[in-house]
Tab-separated table of C-alpha atoms and ligand atoms in Angstrom:
chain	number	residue	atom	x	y	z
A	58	UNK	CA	-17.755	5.079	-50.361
A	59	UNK	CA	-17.425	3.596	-46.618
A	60	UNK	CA	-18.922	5.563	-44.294
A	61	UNK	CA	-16.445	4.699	-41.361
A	62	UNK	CA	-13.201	6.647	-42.941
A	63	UNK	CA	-15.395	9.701	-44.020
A	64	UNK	CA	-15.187	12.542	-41.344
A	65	UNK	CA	-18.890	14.096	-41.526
A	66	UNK	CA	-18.706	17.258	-43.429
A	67	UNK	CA	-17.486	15.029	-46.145
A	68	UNK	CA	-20.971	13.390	-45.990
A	69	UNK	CA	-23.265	15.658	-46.578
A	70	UNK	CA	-23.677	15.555	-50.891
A	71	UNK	CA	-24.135	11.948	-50.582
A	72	UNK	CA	-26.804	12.187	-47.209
A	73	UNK	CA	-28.282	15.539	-49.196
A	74	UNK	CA	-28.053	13.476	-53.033
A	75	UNK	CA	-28.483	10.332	-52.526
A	76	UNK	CA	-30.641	7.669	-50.991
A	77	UNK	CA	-28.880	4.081	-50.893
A	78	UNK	CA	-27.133	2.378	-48.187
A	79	UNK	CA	-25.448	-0.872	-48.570
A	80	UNK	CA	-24.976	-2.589	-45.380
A	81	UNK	CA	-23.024	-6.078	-44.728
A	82	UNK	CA	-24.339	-8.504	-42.697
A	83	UNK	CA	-22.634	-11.764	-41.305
A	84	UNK	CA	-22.075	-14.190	-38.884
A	85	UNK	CA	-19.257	-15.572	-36.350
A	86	UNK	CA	-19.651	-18.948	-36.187
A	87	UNK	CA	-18.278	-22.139	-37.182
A	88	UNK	CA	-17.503	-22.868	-40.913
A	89	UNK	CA	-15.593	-26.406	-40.448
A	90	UNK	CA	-11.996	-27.126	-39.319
A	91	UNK	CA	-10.776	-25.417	-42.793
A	92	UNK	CA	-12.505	-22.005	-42.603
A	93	UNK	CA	-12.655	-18.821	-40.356
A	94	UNK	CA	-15.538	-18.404	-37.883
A	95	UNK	CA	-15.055	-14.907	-39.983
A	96	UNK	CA	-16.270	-16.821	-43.558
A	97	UNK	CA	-19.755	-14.892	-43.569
A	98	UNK	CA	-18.970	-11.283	-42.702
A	99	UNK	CA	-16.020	-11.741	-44.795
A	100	UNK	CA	-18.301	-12.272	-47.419
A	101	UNK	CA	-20.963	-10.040	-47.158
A	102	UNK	CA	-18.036	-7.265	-46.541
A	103	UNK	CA	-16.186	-8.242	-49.553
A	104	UNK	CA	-19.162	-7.568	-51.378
A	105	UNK	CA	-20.471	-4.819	-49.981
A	106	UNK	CA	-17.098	-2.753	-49.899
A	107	UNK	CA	-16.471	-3.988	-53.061
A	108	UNK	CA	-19.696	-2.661	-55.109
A	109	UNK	CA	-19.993	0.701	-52.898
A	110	UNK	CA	-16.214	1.386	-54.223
A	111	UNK	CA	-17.178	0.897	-58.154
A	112	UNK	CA	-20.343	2.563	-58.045
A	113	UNK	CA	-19.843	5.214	-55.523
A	114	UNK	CA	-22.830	4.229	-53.045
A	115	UNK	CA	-22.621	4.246	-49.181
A	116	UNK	CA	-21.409	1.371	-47.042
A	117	UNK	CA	-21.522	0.998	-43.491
A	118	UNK	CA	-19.816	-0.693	-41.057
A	119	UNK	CA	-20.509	-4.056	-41.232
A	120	UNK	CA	-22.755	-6.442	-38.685
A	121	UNK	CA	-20.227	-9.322	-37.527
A	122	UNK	CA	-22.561	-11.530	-35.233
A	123	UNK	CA	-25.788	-12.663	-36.185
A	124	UNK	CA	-28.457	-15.453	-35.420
A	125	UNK	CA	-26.318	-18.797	-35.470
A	126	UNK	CA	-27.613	-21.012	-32.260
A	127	UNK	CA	-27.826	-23.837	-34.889
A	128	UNK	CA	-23.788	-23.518	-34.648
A	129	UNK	CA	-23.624	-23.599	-30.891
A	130	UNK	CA	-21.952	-26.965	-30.318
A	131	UNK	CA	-18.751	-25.647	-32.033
A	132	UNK	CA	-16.048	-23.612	-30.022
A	133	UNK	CA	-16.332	-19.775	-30.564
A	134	UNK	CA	-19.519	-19.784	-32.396
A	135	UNK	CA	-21.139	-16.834	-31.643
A	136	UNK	CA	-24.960	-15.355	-31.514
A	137	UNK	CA	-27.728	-12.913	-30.953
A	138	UNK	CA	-31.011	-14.152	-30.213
A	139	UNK	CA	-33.509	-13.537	-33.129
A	140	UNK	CA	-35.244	-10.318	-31.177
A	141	UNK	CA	-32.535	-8.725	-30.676
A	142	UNK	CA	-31.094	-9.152	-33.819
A	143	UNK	CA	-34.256	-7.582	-35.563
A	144	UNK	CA	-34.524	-4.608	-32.868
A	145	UNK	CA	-30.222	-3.839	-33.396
A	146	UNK	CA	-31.120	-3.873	-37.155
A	147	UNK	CA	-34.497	-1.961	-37.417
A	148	UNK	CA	-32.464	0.789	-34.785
A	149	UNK	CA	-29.653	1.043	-36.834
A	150	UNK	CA	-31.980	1.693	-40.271
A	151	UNK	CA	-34.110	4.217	-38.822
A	152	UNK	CA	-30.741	5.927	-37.620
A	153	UNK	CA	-29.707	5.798	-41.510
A	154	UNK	CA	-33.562	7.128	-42.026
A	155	UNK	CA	-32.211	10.215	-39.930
A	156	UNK	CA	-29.567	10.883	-42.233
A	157	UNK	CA	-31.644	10.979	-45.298
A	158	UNK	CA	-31.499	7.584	-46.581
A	159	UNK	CA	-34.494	5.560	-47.750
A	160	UNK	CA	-33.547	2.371	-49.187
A	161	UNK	CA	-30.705	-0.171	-47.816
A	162	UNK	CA	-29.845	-3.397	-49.002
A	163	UNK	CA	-28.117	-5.965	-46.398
A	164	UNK	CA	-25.172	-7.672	-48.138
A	165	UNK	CA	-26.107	-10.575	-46.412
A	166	UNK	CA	-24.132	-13.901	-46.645
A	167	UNK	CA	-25.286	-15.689	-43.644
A	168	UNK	CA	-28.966	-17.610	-44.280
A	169	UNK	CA	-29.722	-17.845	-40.834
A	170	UNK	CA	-30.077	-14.065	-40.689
A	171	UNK	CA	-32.836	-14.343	-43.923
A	172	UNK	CA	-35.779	-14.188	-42.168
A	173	UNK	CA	-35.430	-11.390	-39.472
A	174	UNK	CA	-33.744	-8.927	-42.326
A	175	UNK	CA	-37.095	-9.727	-43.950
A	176	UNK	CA	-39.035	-9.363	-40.826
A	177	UNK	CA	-37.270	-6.059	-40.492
A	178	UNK	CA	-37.725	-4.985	-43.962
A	179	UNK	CA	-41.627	-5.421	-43.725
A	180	UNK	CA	-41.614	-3.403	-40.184
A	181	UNK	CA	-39.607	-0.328	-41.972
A	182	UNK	CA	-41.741	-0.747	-45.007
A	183	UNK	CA	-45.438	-1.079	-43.164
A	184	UNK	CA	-44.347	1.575	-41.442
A	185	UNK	CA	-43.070	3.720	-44.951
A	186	UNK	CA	-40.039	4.830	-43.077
A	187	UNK	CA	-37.653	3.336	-46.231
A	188	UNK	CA	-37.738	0.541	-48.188
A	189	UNK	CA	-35.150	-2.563	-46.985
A	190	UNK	CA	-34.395	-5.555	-48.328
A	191	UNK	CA	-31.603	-8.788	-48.406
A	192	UNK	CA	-29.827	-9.841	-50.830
A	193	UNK	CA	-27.507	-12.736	-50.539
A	194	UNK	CA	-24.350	-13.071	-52.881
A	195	UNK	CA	-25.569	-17.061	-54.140
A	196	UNK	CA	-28.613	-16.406	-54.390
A	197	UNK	CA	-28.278	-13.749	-57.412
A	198	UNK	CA	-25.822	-16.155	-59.292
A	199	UNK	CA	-27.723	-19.868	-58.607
A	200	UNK	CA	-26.818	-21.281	-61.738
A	201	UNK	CA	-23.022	-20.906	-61.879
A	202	UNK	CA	-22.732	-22.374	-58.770
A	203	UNK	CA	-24.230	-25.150	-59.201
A	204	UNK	CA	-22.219	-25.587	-62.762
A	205	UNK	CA	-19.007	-24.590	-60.933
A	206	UNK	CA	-19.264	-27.085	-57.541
A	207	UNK	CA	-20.305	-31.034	-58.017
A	208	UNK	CA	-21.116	-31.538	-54.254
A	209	UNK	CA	-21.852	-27.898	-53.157
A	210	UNK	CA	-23.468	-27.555	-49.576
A	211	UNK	CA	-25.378	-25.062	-47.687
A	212	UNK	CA	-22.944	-24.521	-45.594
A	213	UNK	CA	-19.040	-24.251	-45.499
A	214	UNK	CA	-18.897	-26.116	-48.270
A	215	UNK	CA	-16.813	-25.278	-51.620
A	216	UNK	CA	-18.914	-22.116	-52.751
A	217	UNK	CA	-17.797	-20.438	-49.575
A	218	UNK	CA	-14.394	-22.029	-49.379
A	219	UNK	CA	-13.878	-20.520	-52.693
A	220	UNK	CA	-14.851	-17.082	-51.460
A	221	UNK	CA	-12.336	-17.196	-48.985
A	222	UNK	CA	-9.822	-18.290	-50.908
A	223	UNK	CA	-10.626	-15.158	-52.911
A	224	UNK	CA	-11.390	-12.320	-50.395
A	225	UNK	CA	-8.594	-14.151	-47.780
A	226	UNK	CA	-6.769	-16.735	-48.925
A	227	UNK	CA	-3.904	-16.864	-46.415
A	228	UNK	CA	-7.102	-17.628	-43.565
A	229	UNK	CA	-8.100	-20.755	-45.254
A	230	UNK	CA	-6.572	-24.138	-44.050
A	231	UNK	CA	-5.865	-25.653	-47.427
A	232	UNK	CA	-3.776	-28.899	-46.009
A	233	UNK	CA	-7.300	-29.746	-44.327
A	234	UNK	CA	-10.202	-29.404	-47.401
A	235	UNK	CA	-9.963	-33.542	-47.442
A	236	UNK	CA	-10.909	-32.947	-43.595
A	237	UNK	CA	-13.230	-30.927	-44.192
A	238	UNK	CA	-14.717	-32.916	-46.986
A	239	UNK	CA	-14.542	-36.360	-45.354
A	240	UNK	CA	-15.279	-35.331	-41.650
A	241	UNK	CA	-18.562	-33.742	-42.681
A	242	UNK	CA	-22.075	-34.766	-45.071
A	243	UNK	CA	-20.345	-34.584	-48.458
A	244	UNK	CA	-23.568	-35.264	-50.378
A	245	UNK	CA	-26.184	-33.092	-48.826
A	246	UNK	CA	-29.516	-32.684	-50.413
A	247	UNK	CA	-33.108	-31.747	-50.349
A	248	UNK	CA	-33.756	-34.780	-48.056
A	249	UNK	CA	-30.935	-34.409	-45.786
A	250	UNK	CA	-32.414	-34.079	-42.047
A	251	UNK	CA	-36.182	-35.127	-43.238
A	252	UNK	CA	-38.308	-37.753	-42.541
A	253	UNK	CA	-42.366	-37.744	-43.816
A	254	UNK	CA	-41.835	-34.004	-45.114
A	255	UNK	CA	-41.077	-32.290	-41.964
A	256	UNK	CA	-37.523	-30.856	-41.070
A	257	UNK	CA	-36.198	-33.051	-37.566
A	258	UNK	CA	-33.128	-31.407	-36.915
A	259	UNK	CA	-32.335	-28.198	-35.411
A	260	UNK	CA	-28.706	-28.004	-35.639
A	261	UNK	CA	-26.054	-28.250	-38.134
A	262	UNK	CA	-24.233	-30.978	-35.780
A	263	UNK	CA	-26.727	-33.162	-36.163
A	264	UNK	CA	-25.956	-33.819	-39.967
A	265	UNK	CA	-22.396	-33.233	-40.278
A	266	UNK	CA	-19.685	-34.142	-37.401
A	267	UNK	CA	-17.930	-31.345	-38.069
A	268	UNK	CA	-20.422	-28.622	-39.229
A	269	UNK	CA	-20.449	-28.444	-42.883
A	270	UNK	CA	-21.449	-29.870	-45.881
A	271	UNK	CA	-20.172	-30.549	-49.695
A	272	UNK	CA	-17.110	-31.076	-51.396
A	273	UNK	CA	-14.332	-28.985	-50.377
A	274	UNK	CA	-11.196	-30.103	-52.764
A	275	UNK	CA	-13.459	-28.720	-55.397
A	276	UNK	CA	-12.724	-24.919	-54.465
A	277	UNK	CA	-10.236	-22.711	-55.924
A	278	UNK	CA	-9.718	-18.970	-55.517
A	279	UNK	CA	-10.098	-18.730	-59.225
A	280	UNK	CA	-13.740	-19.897	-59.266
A	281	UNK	CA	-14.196	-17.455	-56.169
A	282	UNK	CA	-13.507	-14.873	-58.296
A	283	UNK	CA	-15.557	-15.480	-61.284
A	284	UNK	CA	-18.554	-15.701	-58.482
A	285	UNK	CA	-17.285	-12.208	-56.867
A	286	UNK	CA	-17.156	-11.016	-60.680
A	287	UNK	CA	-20.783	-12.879	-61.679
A	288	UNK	CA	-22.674	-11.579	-58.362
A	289	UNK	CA	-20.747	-8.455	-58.061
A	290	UNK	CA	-22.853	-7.196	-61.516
A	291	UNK	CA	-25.922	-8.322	-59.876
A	292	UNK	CA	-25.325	-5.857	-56.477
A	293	UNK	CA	-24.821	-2.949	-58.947
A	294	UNK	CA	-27.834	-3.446	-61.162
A	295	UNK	CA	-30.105	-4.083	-58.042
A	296	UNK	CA	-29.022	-1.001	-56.716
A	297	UNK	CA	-29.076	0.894	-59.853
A	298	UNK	CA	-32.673	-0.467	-59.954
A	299	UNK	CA	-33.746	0.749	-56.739
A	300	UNK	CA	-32.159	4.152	-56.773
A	301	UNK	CA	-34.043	4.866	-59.992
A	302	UNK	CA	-37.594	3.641	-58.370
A	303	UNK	CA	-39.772	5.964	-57.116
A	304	UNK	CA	-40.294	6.087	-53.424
A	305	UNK	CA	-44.293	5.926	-53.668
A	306	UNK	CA	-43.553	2.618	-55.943
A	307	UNK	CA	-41.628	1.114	-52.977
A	308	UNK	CA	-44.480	1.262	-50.498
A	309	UNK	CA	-47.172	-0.898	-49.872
A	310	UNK	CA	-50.403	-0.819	-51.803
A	311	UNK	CA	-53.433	0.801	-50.918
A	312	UNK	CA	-56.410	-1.525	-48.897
A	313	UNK	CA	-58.362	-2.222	-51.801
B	66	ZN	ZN1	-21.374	-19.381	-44.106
């Protein structure tokens, strides 16, 4: 169900029933010369919409602008400092707490959002307004991507290419993957941007010309869609998990 196309009185059961909220959470900013600056919300939306339609659970709007400075060298990138990200998102919860709802998971499909949707979570948690926590679409389906992608990258690289190609094909530059590919840090790795064990670079620029990493040719929309399909079952057990918790479980321990 999406919240947005619902006229209220035809959201009371769920508010009265039920106590999930899905909510999507991306970014505007750069994803190389072959993607849209749209590649993260479309992803996180995609999901989101996707899972609240087969299972009959709430999604919001979705959040299109998130914390991306490391993409600030690229034109149109755009960004919300990390404090005011975390206030817009704790608001917005406790206005869902309002309605009724104690648990939310944020579709997320941006990483540099990660830690202030944790940072969030804790506050709402600590606080034992709801329970709130991120869940990001690669993370619940590691394995297949790395069988599916030889060079894969953290960012704009062929697992989100892929994606695209699924959710929005016709906004994907296909005539420049090569680009994209050859332009960029094909074979990134664990010690990409590292010297003596600490991490030297701040922003994405710094280790890719043109913002993103991995092997590009190697997406298809077909391989998109077995990763929709793969981490699509993983959003509807975790939320089938959590609505079956009990809220008490969901809190923090007692001081022992
Ligand atoms: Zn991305």
């Amino acid at each position: 169900m999406y919240l947005a196309e619902k006229a209220w009185p035809d959201l009371e059961t769920y508010f009265r029933n039920e106590s999930l909220a899905l909510v999507p959470v991306g970014s505007t900013e750069q994803h190389g010369p072959h993607l849209p600056l749209a590649t993260d919300h479309l992803i996180a939306e995609g999901f989101a919409r996707g899972v609240a339609e087969q299972t009959g659970y709430l999604c919001t709007p979705t959040i299109n602008i998130g914390v991306s400075p490391h993409h600030k060298q690229f034109h149109g990138t755009m960004w919300v400092d990390p404090p005011a990200f975390r206030a817009y998102v704790e608001s917005f919860s406790r206005n869902l707490a309002y309605h009724g709802i104690d648990r939310i998971i944020y579709v997320n499909a941006h990483g540099g959002n990660v830690e202030h949707l944790r940072e969030v979570g804790r506050r709402l948690r600590d606080d034992e307004t709801m329970y709130a926590i991120e869940w990001m679409w690669n993370d619940s389906i590691p394995d297949l991507v790395d069988d599916l992608f030889e060079r894969n990258g953290p960012h704009g690289g062929p697992k989100e290419t892929a994606m695209i190609q699924h959710f929005k094909n016709e906004w994907v530059a296909e005539d420049r993957l090569a680009e994209a590919r050859d332009g960029g840090l094909a074979g990134f790795d664990s010690e990409t941007g590292r010297k003596f064990g600490s991490r030297v670079y701040y922003d994405a620029i710094e280790n890719a010309d043109n913002g993103v990493f991995g092997d590009q040719t190697d997406a298809t929309a077909e391989k998109g869609e077995q990763m929709y399909d793969a981490a699509s079952e993983q959003l509807v057990r975790l939320c089938e998990w959590l609505t079956t918790q009990d809220f008490r479980d969901l809190m923090p321990e007692d001081h022992i």
